[in-house]
Amino acid sequence: MIVEALAFYMFAAVAVASGVLVVSVRNPVHSVLFLILAFFNAAGLFVLLGAEFLAMILVVVYVGAVAVLFLFVVMMLDIDFAALRSGFIRYLPIGAMVGLVLLFELALIVGAWITAPDAASAFGAPSPDAAKIANTHALGLVLYTKYAYLFQAAGMILLVAMVGAIVLTLRDREGVRRQNIGEQVARGKRNSVEVRKVRAGSGI
Amino acid sequence: MNIAEIPSLTAVIPEIVLALGSMGLLMLGVFGGDRSTGTVSWLAVALLAVVSWLVSSVTPMERLDAFSGMFRIDGFAGFMKQLALLGSALAVIMSMSFNDREGIARFEYPVLFLFATLGMMMMVSANDLIALYVGLELQSLSLYVVAAFRRDSIKSTEAGLKYFVLGALSSGLLLYGASLIYGFSGSTGFDDLAGALGGDGKAPPIGVVVGMVFVMAALAFKVSAAPFHMWTPDVYEGAPTPVTAFFAVAPKIAAVALLVRVMTGPFGPLLGEWQQVVVVISIASMLIGAFAAIWQTNIKRLMAYSSIGHIGYALVGLAAGGEVGVRGVLVYMAIYLFMNVGTFAVILSMRRRGQMVEGISDLAGLGQTDPRLAAALAIFMFSMAGIPPLAGFFGKLYVFMAAIDAGLVALAVIGVLSSVVSAFYYIRIVKVMYFDDPGPVFDRPLDPATSIILIGTGLFVLLFFVVPAPLIAGADAAAKSLFGG
């Protein structure tokens, strides 16, 4: 039990600390690296909760794809983050006020929160006992049966995203050398090797 | 897997055919290159026709659920799907010659229209908050791309980007609201929600009301109702004209259908909570549609404000609630489809020396230079203004009658007054066409397909009053099926 508590405090503290560092360090590359650290620690928290599928997804998708993409963007685009942050102090009072109003409103809602009396029995897919079945397995059981429709629809959305990215960005540029594998394979000795007599003492 | 667990696919056959067909056309385009654009476009229209036939043959008298209640077909879904399919097919047909002339003809264009239509059909049939969101995203993502389809034009790119950013914001609102609702009731299914919210007649908890308002705000954004309409004029102006024609009809119809289904289904028991919100949105849309359009000089921006106003009138029917109100919405959206498609067919013909012109002043003297086109546009403008006996009058008549039946007399009065104001700018176009000095002549002729659409929609709008029965009876049956059982 004590190990679990220690692990929780470690993951939580590191996650919060690296979250603060993401927005406070000067070098944007460092802040992306801290973001990755925050993701890893959040994944650790999910493992402690017994949600190992979510933890792995977090690592694979957020660290593996999103954060690395950020890193590429940060390194390739020359963005002056100091200039972006220059108005921070000036707008702080307004931002803080909006934040406080939102917090107040949320407190009002949560204060008056009532859950429907029969909500527990109405859960669409009650989560199975974690001791009997791993949650990756449990997700797999409903994902391709009960939620097959949504799964397929999500696939269509990804297809549209792919088509859209190609439509909007792919263009034929002049003067770009393209690899033509067919041409490469079809090359024979005749059109790529030339035999020349080289006289002794002089180059080609 | 137990055979009994295999979901019943009968209800989803039209969607499956559309999904597979559009992927097949995508393949055809990829292998055929941009030379196959014409073929892909016509095949897309044929596919939409086939799907329309399938929809009419699978739509049951009663309701039918699939995928453990996430997907529902009933008369209402069938009616709205037919309208959305018709709108998409007409938009694809009108796009072809435009895209050829503008040099943006690419095979992905009709395919993206098909994907958007698939999303609309999923929206119309959604019976679950997740299914709702997935359908909405599929439709919206395709629309973002087609809005920016003329990627070398700054305006079109701006339209796509603006639509994307604001659309993402509204999706965020929707998800936030949906999560609040799920947190309250423990279910995302519409039937379970209606059960959980309907029960005991007590005042609903505040969390649900907040969640519902978030969902309504997101859907109001999608139908471009005020005060969530800011994106509409810019996107309508920047997107290529046939895309604007598409935006003005099919996605609106699907989003209105979704709004009606969500409000009358899961939130039906909360009528007292949302009626006032819909009334406010409706009044704001009608007033903005009426007053902001007066100063427009670009006809596409004018149509954007006009569509905001029309959504306001359609929402009058929703605010009235009940079967009569929904019937009014259905009739209104059907007539709106024909008026808008016809008007955009005219706008597509506004072209001088190979360049599109979009100013209202460019229509000056059209009555002398091209009397037939001018007559067509005059019919559509009078119809939009709601002058009897044209079709637009009947659309307004049914929603206002429903509002008065429901005791919302003030709403109906404001509707009639703003309709009078909006008549000013519709009829100003007629004045510009017939009484101003003619400018240079438009290029001719319209391509045959668009002329046929123009004649067809014009005749529908002109002669609707002779045989209104089929449409009214269809809308009546559709509205009944939404409330029956």
XYZ file of C-alpha atoms in Angstrom:
689
model
C 0.000 0.000 0.000
C 2.785 2.361 1.023
C 4.589 1.691 -2.250
C 1.502 2.619 -4.174
C 1.089 5.844 -2.224
C 4.744 6.738 -2.728
C 4.465 6.028 -6.449
C 1.364 8.177 -6.666
C 3.015 11.141 -4.978
C 6.090 10.778 -7.127
C 4.161 10.625 -10.408
C 1.819 13.411 -9.360
C 4.569 15.728 -8.148
C 6.713 15.216 -11.239
C 3.685 15.666 -13.520
C 2.712 18.961 -11.898
C 6.292 20.208 -11.773
C 6.954 19.415 -15.413
C 3.618 20.981 -16.326
C 4.739 24.219 -14.716
C 8.102 23.982 -16.450
C 6.415 23.498 -19.860
C 5.053 27.019 -19.685
C 7.933 28.650 -17.830
C 11.192 27.541 -19.480
C 12.661 29.823 -22.111
C 13.817 27.283 -24.630
C 10.801 25.852 -26.561
C 12.600 22.546 -27.197
C 13.002 22.091 -23.448
C 9.343 22.807 -22.892
C 8.358 20.070 -25.375
C 10.677 17.672 -23.547
C 9.008 18.581 -20.254
C 5.662 17.993 -21.915
C 6.797 14.465 -22.763
C 7.872 13.960 -19.144
C 4.430 15.135 -17.999
C 2.776 12.621 -20.345
C 4.892 9.782 -18.993
C 3.965 10.636 -15.431
C 0.280 10.908 -16.312
C 0.597 7.448 -17.857
C 2.084 6.254 -14.566
C -0.946 7.640 -12.747
C -3.258 5.757 -15.098
C -1.387 2.520 -14.393
C -1.902 3.107 -10.667
C -5.628 3.502 -11.342
C -5.666 0.147 -13.134
C -6.294 1.754 -16.527
C -3.296 0.263 -18.278
C -4.841 0.553 -21.741
C -5.267 4.295 -21.355
C -1.697 4.531 -20.048
C -0.266 2.754 -23.086
C -2.395 4.825 -25.462
C -1.149 7.968 -23.770
C 2.446 6.933 -24.299
C 1.978 5.665 -27.840
C -0.236 8.472 -29.153
C 0.775 11.524 -27.151
C 4.457 10.835 -26.644
C 5.023 8.837 -29.785
C 3.128 11.019 -32.210
C 1.851 14.306 -30.876
C 4.838 15.401 -28.790
C 7.346 14.347 -31.415
C 5.337 16.294 -33.980
C 5.466 19.333 -31.682
C 9.205 18.885 -31.395
C 9.574 18.880 -35.165
C 7.390 21.972 -35.496
C 9.296 23.802 -32.787
C 12.644 22.937 -34.298
C 11.656 23.678 -37.886
C 9.682 26.876 -37.416
C 11.553 29.838 -36.092
C 8.999 31.148 -33.600
C 10.034 33.853 -31.189
C 8.362 32.597 -28.033
C 9.677 35.478 -25.941
C 7.741 37.903 -28.144
C 4.611 35.750 -27.903
C 4.855 35.866 -24.132
C 5.602 39.575 -23.832
C 1.996 40.624 -23.109
C 1.626 38.054 -20.346
C 1.819 40.393 -17.347
C -0.316 43.038 -19.016
C -3.205 40.650 -19.704
C -2.825 38.752 -16.441
C -5.524 40.685 -14.515
C -8.169 40.186 -17.228
C -7.278 36.529 -17.648
C -7.325 35.960 -13.920
C -10.729 37.621 -13.671
C -12.217 35.455 -16.420
C -10.733 32.414 -14.726
C -12.227 33.379 -11.375
C -15.670 33.927 -12.890
C -15.517 30.500 -14.549
C -14.364 28.911 -11.300
C -17.228 30.561 -9.445
C -19.740 29.317 -12.011
C -18.344 25.812 -11.889
C -18.555 25.854 -8.093
C -22.194 26.887 -8.355
C -22.976 24.015 -10.696
C -21.051 21.412 -8.736
C -22.591 22.659 -5.505
C -26.082 21.997 -6.819
C -25.137 18.739 -8.519
C -27.524 15.828 -8.209
C -27.007 12.546 -9.963
C -30.044 10.749 -11.274
C -31.127 8.163 -8.705
C -31.000 5.288 -11.172
C -27.815 6.405 -12.947
C -25.707 3.559 -11.610
C -28.004 0.965 -13.136
C -28.321 2.851 -16.420
C -24.603 2.886 -17.255
C -24.284 2.029 -20.931
C -21.391 -0.386 -20.426
C -20.764 -1.089 -16.759
C -17.076 -1.543 -16.156
C -16.291 -5.173 -15.346
C -14.458 -6.266 -12.231
C -10.818 -5.323 -12.692
C -9.657 -8.385 -10.751
C -11.285 -10.779 -13.219
C -10.587 -9.179 -16.564
C -7.896 -6.792 -17.754
C -9.325 -3.565 -19.055
C -7.707 -3.867 -22.480
C -9.539 -7.159 -22.841
C -12.764 -5.612 -21.561
C -12.512 -2.758 -24.071
C -11.880 -5.222 -26.872
C -15.020 -7.125 -25.927
C -17.313 -4.135 -26.493
C -15.360 -2.134 -29.065
C -15.949 -4.534 -31.960
C -19.421 -5.652 -30.941
C -21.514 -3.093 -29.125
C -19.625 -0.106 -30.477
C -18.820 -1.505 -33.929
C -20.810 1.293 -35.559
C -18.846 4.034 -33.809
C -15.591 2.237 -34.466
C -16.267 2.103 -38.198
C -17.472 5.701 -38.219
C -14.271 6.819 -36.500
C -12.411 4.992 -39.264
C -14.314 7.027 -41.872
C -13.371 10.229 -40.052
C -9.706 9.291 -40.186
C -10.051 8.540 -43.893
C -11.565 11.987 -44.476
C -8.751 13.576 -42.492
C -6.209 11.798 -44.673
C -7.953 12.711 -47.936
C -8.292 16.300 -46.712
C -4.622 16.627 -45.847
C -3.653 15.319 -49.283
C -6.158 17.538 -51.111
C -5.002 20.681 -49.361
C -1.263 20.179 -49.367
C -0.104 17.803 -52.089
C 0.947 19.582 -55.232
C 3.148 18.756 -58.171
C 6.217 20.952 -58.034
C 8.485 21.698 -60.927
C 12.088 20.623 -60.644
C 11.667 18.008 -57.942
C 13.505 14.733 -58.527
C 11.190 11.834 -57.906
C 12.122 8.244 -57.334
C 10.742 5.985 -60.029
C 11.263 2.454 -58.838
C 10.137 0.901 -62.105
C 12.766 2.872 -63.981
C 15.440 1.966 -61.460
C 14.674 -1.722 -61.668
C 14.500 -1.654 -65.460
C 17.987 -0.240 -65.801
C 20.253 -2.628 -67.624
C 23.940 -2.843 -68.268
C 23.519 -1.262 -71.695
C 22.260 2.152 -70.600
C 24.171 2.551 -67.384
C 27.680 1.175 -67.959
C 30.107 2.630 -70.445
C 33.402 1.017 -71.289
C 36.225 3.341 -72.205
C 39.757 2.793 -73.093
C 41.946 4.724 -70.719
C 45.376 5.613 -71.925
C 48.107 5.037 -69.408
C 49.326 8.188 -67.759
C 46.195 10.356 -68.385
C 42.781 10.420 -66.773
C 39.419 10.222 -68.445
C -19.407 -14.971 -31.438
C -23.037 -15.807 -30.884
C -25.106 -15.241 -34.012
C -27.688 -13.354 -31.988
C -25.101 -10.718 -31.139
C -24.389 -9.825 -34.748
C -26.014 -6.432 -35.203
C -28.892 -6.113 -37.593
C -27.658 -4.281 -40.646
C -30.912 -3.799 -42.540
C -31.454 -0.312 -41.168
C -27.956 0.821 -42.127
C -27.840 -0.499 -45.697
C -28.046 2.979 -47.304
C -25.145 4.242 -45.182
C -23.059 1.132 -45.878
C -23.680 1.451 -49.612
C -22.780 5.141 -49.515
C -19.588 4.496 -47.514
C -18.402 1.653 -49.737
C -19.444 3.480 -52.891
C -17.570 6.635 -51.959
C -14.451 4.655 -51.110
C -14.792 2.885 -54.463
C -15.051 6.232 -56.251
C -12.000 7.425 -54.325
C -10.083 4.443 -55.685
C -11.375 5.126 -59.187
C -10.156 8.706 -58.881
C -6.764 7.746 -57.466
C -6.066 5.372 -60.328
C -7.738 7.465 -63.008
C -6.144 10.765 -62.017
C -7.814 14.130 -62.442
C -8.981 13.149 -65.931
C -11.604 10.949 -64.286
C -13.165 13.869 -62.354
C -16.197 14.077 -64.659
C -16.844 10.340 -64.429
C -16.426 10.336 -60.647
C -18.830 13.274 -60.334
C -21.583 11.657 -62.392
C -21.071 8.327 -60.625
C -21.336 10.199 -57.307
C -24.688 11.619 -58.403
C -25.794 8.136 -59.458
C -24.655 6.749 -56.102
C -26.659 9.401 -54.266
C -29.701 8.454 -56.354
C -29.245 4.771 -55.487
C -28.856 5.613 -51.807
C -31.976 7.752 -51.973
C -33.892 4.782 -53.385
C -32.463 2.535 -50.659
C -33.469 5.036 -47.975
C -37.017 5.082 -49.286
C -37.153 1.287 -49.349
C -35.685 0.628 -45.881
C -37.512 3.433 -44.074
C -40.131 1.641 -42.009
C -43.550 2.855 -40.967
C -42.559 2.359 -37.358
C -39.156 3.167 -35.946
C -36.330 0.683 -36.288
C -33.144 0.678 -34.222
C -29.773 -0.808 -35.049
C -26.476 -1.228 -33.205
C -28.060 -1.511 -29.765
C -30.112 1.609 -30.181
C -27.391 3.961 -31.411
C -28.845 4.276 -34.860
C -32.500 4.877 -35.519
C -34.501 5.099 -38.704
C -38.042 6.371 -38.777
C -40.166 8.473 -41.088
C -38.496 11.636 -39.833
C -35.003 10.339 -40.586
C -36.164 9.153 -44.005
C -37.639 12.553 -44.904
C -34.580 14.518 -43.804
C -32.172 12.079 -45.451
C -33.995 12.465 -48.754
C -33.686 16.255 -48.512
C -29.980 16.071 -47.633
C -29.307 13.608 -50.465
C -31.175 15.799 -52.937
C -29.254 18.880 -51.800
C -25.914 17.097 -52.136
C -26.699 15.660 -55.551
C -27.799 19.045 -56.917
C -24.678 20.694 -55.467
C -22.409 18.099 -57.112
C -24.131 18.635 -60.465
C -23.860 22.424 -60.228
C -20.192 22.188 -59.252
C -18.963 20.318 -62.287
C -18.817 22.994 -64.939
C -17.854 25.644 -62.369
C -14.841 23.665 -61.205
C -13.804 22.968 -64.793
C -13.884 26.652 -65.681
C -12.103 27.729 -62.509
C -9.423 25.076 -62.940
C -10.053 23.441 -59.581
C -11.660 20.262 -60.897
C -10.208 17.418 -58.872
C -11.667 14.002 -58.228
C -11.550 14.360 -54.424
C -14.225 17.049 -54.606
C -17.276 14.839 -55.277
C -15.829 12.178 -52.964
C -15.625 14.666 -50.096
C -19.221 15.666 -50.823
C -20.166 12.003 -50.497
C -18.338 11.677 -47.179
C -20.085 14.803 -45.913
C -23.425 13.350 -47.006
C -22.628 10.118 -45.171
C -21.953 12.179 -42.045
C -25.286 13.953 -42.504
C -27.171 10.690 -42.772
C -25.475 9.480 -39.595
C -26.427 12.740 -37.859
C -30.043 12.468 -38.904
C -30.243 8.894 -37.620
C -28.177 9.425 -34.465
C -29.873 8.117 -31.363
C -26.948 8.388 -29.000
C -24.694 11.268 -27.995
C -21.558 9.503 -29.277
C -23.206 8.631 -32.585
C -24.326 12.246 -32.842
C -20.789 13.503 -32.327
C -19.212 11.038 -34.735
C -21.668 11.876 -37.506
C -21.239 15.585 -36.915
C -17.439 15.345 -37.075
C -17.491 13.271 -40.257
C -19.681 15.889 -41.915
C -17.782 18.883 -40.547
C -14.305 17.612 -41.431
C -15.353 17.083 -45.037
C -16.889 20.554 -45.118
C -13.740 22.227 -43.762
C -11.772 20.694 -46.602
C -14.198 21.650 -49.379
C -14.428 25.214 -48.003
C -10.688 25.577 -48.571
C -10.813 23.661 -51.836
C -9.583 26.557 -53.952
C -6.328 26.429 -52.076
C -4.553 29.083 -54.129
C -7.087 31.720 -53.159
C -6.489 33.495 -49.871
C -10.205 33.994 -49.306
C -11.015 30.328 -49.731
C -8.163 29.284 -47.443
C -9.308 31.826 -44.877
C -12.847 30.471 -45.123
C -11.640 26.928 -44.536
C -9.406 27.892 -41.623
C -12.014 30.074 -39.960
C -14.641 27.392 -40.331
C -12.237 24.790 -38.944
C -11.189 26.769 -35.872
C -14.706 27.853 -34.944
C -16.083 24.405 -35.782
C -13.516 22.815 -33.480
C -14.578 25.233 -30.751
C -18.214 24.254 -31.183
C -17.284 20.572 -31.126
C -15.551 21.249 -27.825
C -18.722 22.843 -26.472
C -20.736 19.874 -27.649
C -18.424 17.369 -25.984
C -18.345 19.333 -22.758
C -22.134 19.501 -22.655
C -22.419 15.815 -23.548
C -20.033 14.869 -20.749
C -22.108 16.829 -18.230
C -25.250 15.080 -19.424
C -23.561 11.688 -19.260
C -22.313 12.500 -15.784
C -25.849 13.117 -14.661
C -27.682 10.257 -16.256
C -25.062 7.546 -16.695
C -26.022 6.980 -20.299
C -25.447 8.475 -23.704
C -28.420 6.806 -25.403
C -31.295 9.141 -26.238
C -33.949 6.720 -24.990
C -32.225 6.232 -21.635
C -31.751 9.986 -21.345
C -35.422 10.641 -22.005
C -36.233 8.068 -19.342
C -33.790 9.493 -16.819
C -34.892 13.083 -17.372
C -38.594 12.427 -17.765
C -39.413 10.550 -14.593
C -40.918 12.429 -11.728
C -41.873 15.881 -12.987
C -39.486 17.592 -10.595
C -37.272 20.440 -11.762
C -34.271 18.942 -13.587
C -30.881 19.224 -11.883
C -28.785 22.204 -12.861
C -25.976 20.082 -14.323
C -28.251 18.672 -17.004
C -29.593 22.086 -17.903
C -26.063 23.451 -18.264
C -25.047 20.459 -20.373
C -28.119 20.833 -22.546
C -27.420 24.523 -23.119
C -23.868 23.656 -24.194
C -25.161 21.062 -26.657
C -27.718 23.547 -27.978
C -25.040 26.207 -28.418
C -22.896 23.794 -30.421
C -25.808 22.752 -32.626
C -26.865 26.386 -33.061
C -23.357 27.012 -34.329
C -23.758 24.223 -36.864
C -27.069 25.601 -38.162
C -25.537 29.115 -38.003
C -28.248 30.547 -35.802
C -27.548 33.855 -34.079
C -25.664 34.540 -31.816
C -23.387 31.777 -33.166
C -23.547 32.966 -36.760
C -20.328 35.013 -37.019
C -18.540 32.530 -39.241
C -21.306 32.290 -41.822
C -20.800 35.424 -43.969
C -17.028 34.994 -44.229
C -17.200 31.299 -45.005
C -19.999 31.760 -47.534
C -18.113 34.542 -49.257
C -14.734 32.824 -49.301
C -15.705 29.289 -50.281
C -16.097 28.475 -53.989
C -19.677 29.313 -55.054
C -20.978 25.735 -55.555
C -19.547 24.838 -52.153
C -21.469 27.770 -50.696
C -24.590 26.435 -52.392
C -23.936 23.094 -50.737
C -23.276 24.690 -47.307
C -26.503 26.628 -47.534
C -28.662 23.544 -47.990
C -27.554 20.019 -47.107
C -25.541 20.519 -43.866
C -28.164 22.927 -42.576
C -30.915 20.412 -43.187
C -28.973 17.695 -41.388
C -28.109 19.952 -38.452
C -31.705 21.153 -38.119
C -32.832 17.526 -38.163
C -30.320 16.746 -35.427
C -31.448 19.717 -33.364
C -35.098 18.693 -33.694
C -34.329 15.094 -32.771
C -32.232 16.023 -29.736
C -34.712 18.582 -28.467
C -37.814 16.466 -28.904
C -36.193 13.131 -27.974
C -33.886 13.028 -24.939
C -34.690 16.597 -23.900
C -38.379 16.350 -24.725
C -39.274 16.239 -21.002
C -37.355 19.489 -20.485
C -39.483 21.493 -22.950
C -40.041 24.190 -20.338
C -36.283 24.648 -19.953
C -35.254 24.865 -23.593
C -38.260 26.530 -25.148
C -37.180 29.975 -23.977
C -33.638 29.398 -25.310
C -34.939 28.386 -28.733
C -37.282 31.393 -28.762
C -34.374 33.760 -28.038
C -32.105 32.138 -30.645
C -34.914 32.236 -33.169
C -35.719 35.919 -32.598
C -32.033 36.888 -32.704
C -31.523 34.971 -35.965
C -34.574 36.493 -37.620
C -33.569 40.027 -36.640
C -29.926 39.639 -37.647
C -30.962 37.976 -40.887
C -33.297 40.889 -41.596
C -31.212 43.891 -40.562
C -27.593 42.883 -41.219
C -28.397 41.860 -44.796
C -29.623 45.337 -45.737
C -26.114 46.766 -46.086
C -24.565 43.872 -47.993
C -23.253 44.472 -51.481
C -21.917 40.973 -52.144
C -24.648 38.535 -53.095
C -22.979 35.572 -51.383
C -22.790 37.492 -48.104
C -26.398 38.500 -48.610
C -27.332 34.834 -48.998
C -25.410 34.062 -45.801
C -27.479 36.543 -43.807
C -30.608 35.372 -45.581
C -29.851 31.794 -44.499
C -29.350 32.954 -40.893
C -32.784 34.530 -41.073
C -34.344 31.407 -42.601
C -32.929 29.264 -39.803
C -34.596 31.692 -37.403
C -37.961 31.042 -39.078
C -37.417 27.279 -39.014
C -36.595 27.471 -35.293
C -39.949 29.191 -34.721
C -41.451 25.805 -35.566
C -39.120 24.028 -33.142
C -39.927 26.521 -30.379
C -43.598 25.728 -30.878
C -42.700 22.091 -30.180
C -44.979 19.158 -30.756
C -46.047 17.543 -33.992
C -47.412 20.673 -35.654
C -44.222 22.599 -34.965
C -41.965 19.845 -36.306
C -44.148 19.559 -39.390
C -43.648 23.278 -39.926
C -39.864 22.855 -39.642
C -39.864 19.998 -42.155
C -41.976 21.886 -44.699
C -39.839 24.981 -44.217
C -36.552 23.154 -44.739
C -37.855 21.386 -47.861
C -38.974 24.645 -49.457
C -35.783 26.373 -48.289
C -33.778 23.725 -50.144
C -35.457 24.458 -53.467
C -35.306 28.244 -53.100
C -31.633 28.218 -52.191
C -30.501 25.768 -54.844
C -32.329 27.839 -57.450
C -30.826 31.121 -56.265
C -27.329 29.672 -56.287
C -27.878 28.316 -59.789
C -28.464 31.950 -60.812
C -25.428 33.185 -58.852
C -23.295 30.560 -60.621
C -24.295 32.092 -63.937
C -23.002 35.544 -62.896
C -19.845 35.488 -64.935
C -18.299 38.117 -67.180
C -15.422 37.438 -69.542
C -14.639 34.228 -67.694
C -14.585 35.875 -64.256
C -17.103 35.296 -61.507
C -18.809 38.480 -60.343
C -20.560 38.585 -57.000
C -21.740 42.155 -56.490
C -25.450 42.882 -56.292
C -24.846 45.882 -58.577
C -23.565 43.474 -61.240
C -27.150 42.311 -61.634
C -28.195 45.755 -62.876
C -30.438 45.605 -65.896
C -30.508 41.813 -66.031
C -34.205 42.130 -66.835
C -33.250 43.542 -70.235
C -30.071 41.630 -70.987
C -31.262 38.187 -69.887
C -34.999 38.250 -69.156
C -35.298 34.525 -68.402
C -32.545 34.488 -65.781
C -33.952 37.671 -64.262
C -37.433 36.171 -64.095
C -36.057 33.086 -62.345
C -34.156 35.130 -59.763
C -37.201 37.360 -59.232
C -39.312 34.264 -58.488
C -36.787 33.040 -55.898
C -36.455 36.458 -54.281
C -40.233 36.933 -54.000
C -40.487 33.428 -52.587
C -37.780 34.074 -49.983
C -39.525 37.270 -48.999
C -42.642 35.167 -48.443
C -44.960 36.701 -51.033
C -47.977 34.498 -51.750
C -48.644 32.346 -53.701
C -44.978 31.299 -53.993
C -43.613 28.380 -52.001
C -41.738 30.469 -49.441
C -45.022 31.888 -48.201
C -46.302 28.440 -47.278
C -43.130 27.584 -45.402
C -43.563 30.662 -43.236
C -47.312 30.082 -42.928
C -46.860 26.624 -41.390
C -44.251 27.660 -38.798
C -46.148 30.792 -37.764
C -49.401 28.834 -37.490
C -47.648 26.310 -35.250
C -46.270 29.132 -33.082
C -49.705 30.697 -32.677
C -51.213 27.301 -31.831
C -48.563 26.915 -29.133
C -49.416 30.331 -27.704
C -46.198 32.006 -28.834
C -48.018 34.950 -30.417
C -45.219 37.443 -29.713
C -42.721 35.183 -31.479
C -44.969 34.907 -34.520
C -45.509 38.679 -34.620
C -41.751 39.351 -34.469
C -41.311 36.759 -37.215
C -43.814 38.458 -39.494
C -42.289 41.893 -38.841
C -38.727 40.756 -39.542
C -40.031 39.026 -42.641
C -41.347 42.413 -43.803
C -37.935 43.975 -43.165
C -36.151 41.239 -45.070
C -38.567 41.705 -47.979
C -36.804 45.045 -48.477
C -33.489 43.584 -49.536
C -34.953 40.680 -51.490
C -37.101 43.032 -53.511
C -34.225 45.494 -53.880
C -32.507 42.812 -55.964
C -35.581 42.647 -58.184
C -35.505 46.448 -58.456
C -31.811 46.394 -59.402
C -32.499 43.824 -62.093
C -35.463 45.547 -63.680
C -35.068 49.291 -63.089
C -31.320 49.994 -63.083
C -29.296 50.739 -66.188
C -27.949 47.546 -67.720
C -24.280 46.733 -67.268
C -22.177 44.459 -69.482
C -23.842 41.202 -70.473
C -23.092 37.963 -68.626
C -21.279 35.156 -70.389
C -23.618 32.578 -71.792
C -24.884 30.031 -71.700
C -25.404 28.184 -68.436
C -24.386 24.579 -68.735
C -27.377 22.336 -69.508
C -27.415 20.496 -66.158
C -27.538 23.722 -64.138
C -30.233 25.174 -66.413
C -32.361 22.102 -65.818
C -31.888 22.518 -62.052
C -32.803 26.189 -62.381
C -35.967 25.428 -64.328
C -36.935 22.587 -61.986
C -36.510 24.548 -58.763
C -38.168 27.602 -60.332
C -41.222 25.577 -61.337
C -41.376 23.975 -57.889
C -41.337 27.338 -56.148
C -43.819 28.865 -58.599
C -46.312 26.012 -58.718
C -46.052 24.621 -55.180
C -49.431 26.062 -54.259
C -51.153 23.994 -56.962
C -50.256 20.615 -55.437
C -48.853 21.160 -51.944
C -50.394 17.905 -50.682
C -47.513 15.432 -51.278
C -44.925 17.497 -49.401
C -47.267 18.459 -46.580
C -48.489 14.877 -46.154
C -44.891 13.589 -46.177
C -43.844 16.119 -43.559
C -46.915 15.274 -41.514
C -46.125 11.545 -41.504
C -42.469 12.264 -40.704
C -43.372 14.493 -37.761
C -45.817 11.847 -36.475
C -43.134 9.167 -36.605
C -40.858 11.311 -34.432
C -43.417 11.460 -31.655
C -45.173 8.131 -32.180
C -44.503 5.177 -29.917
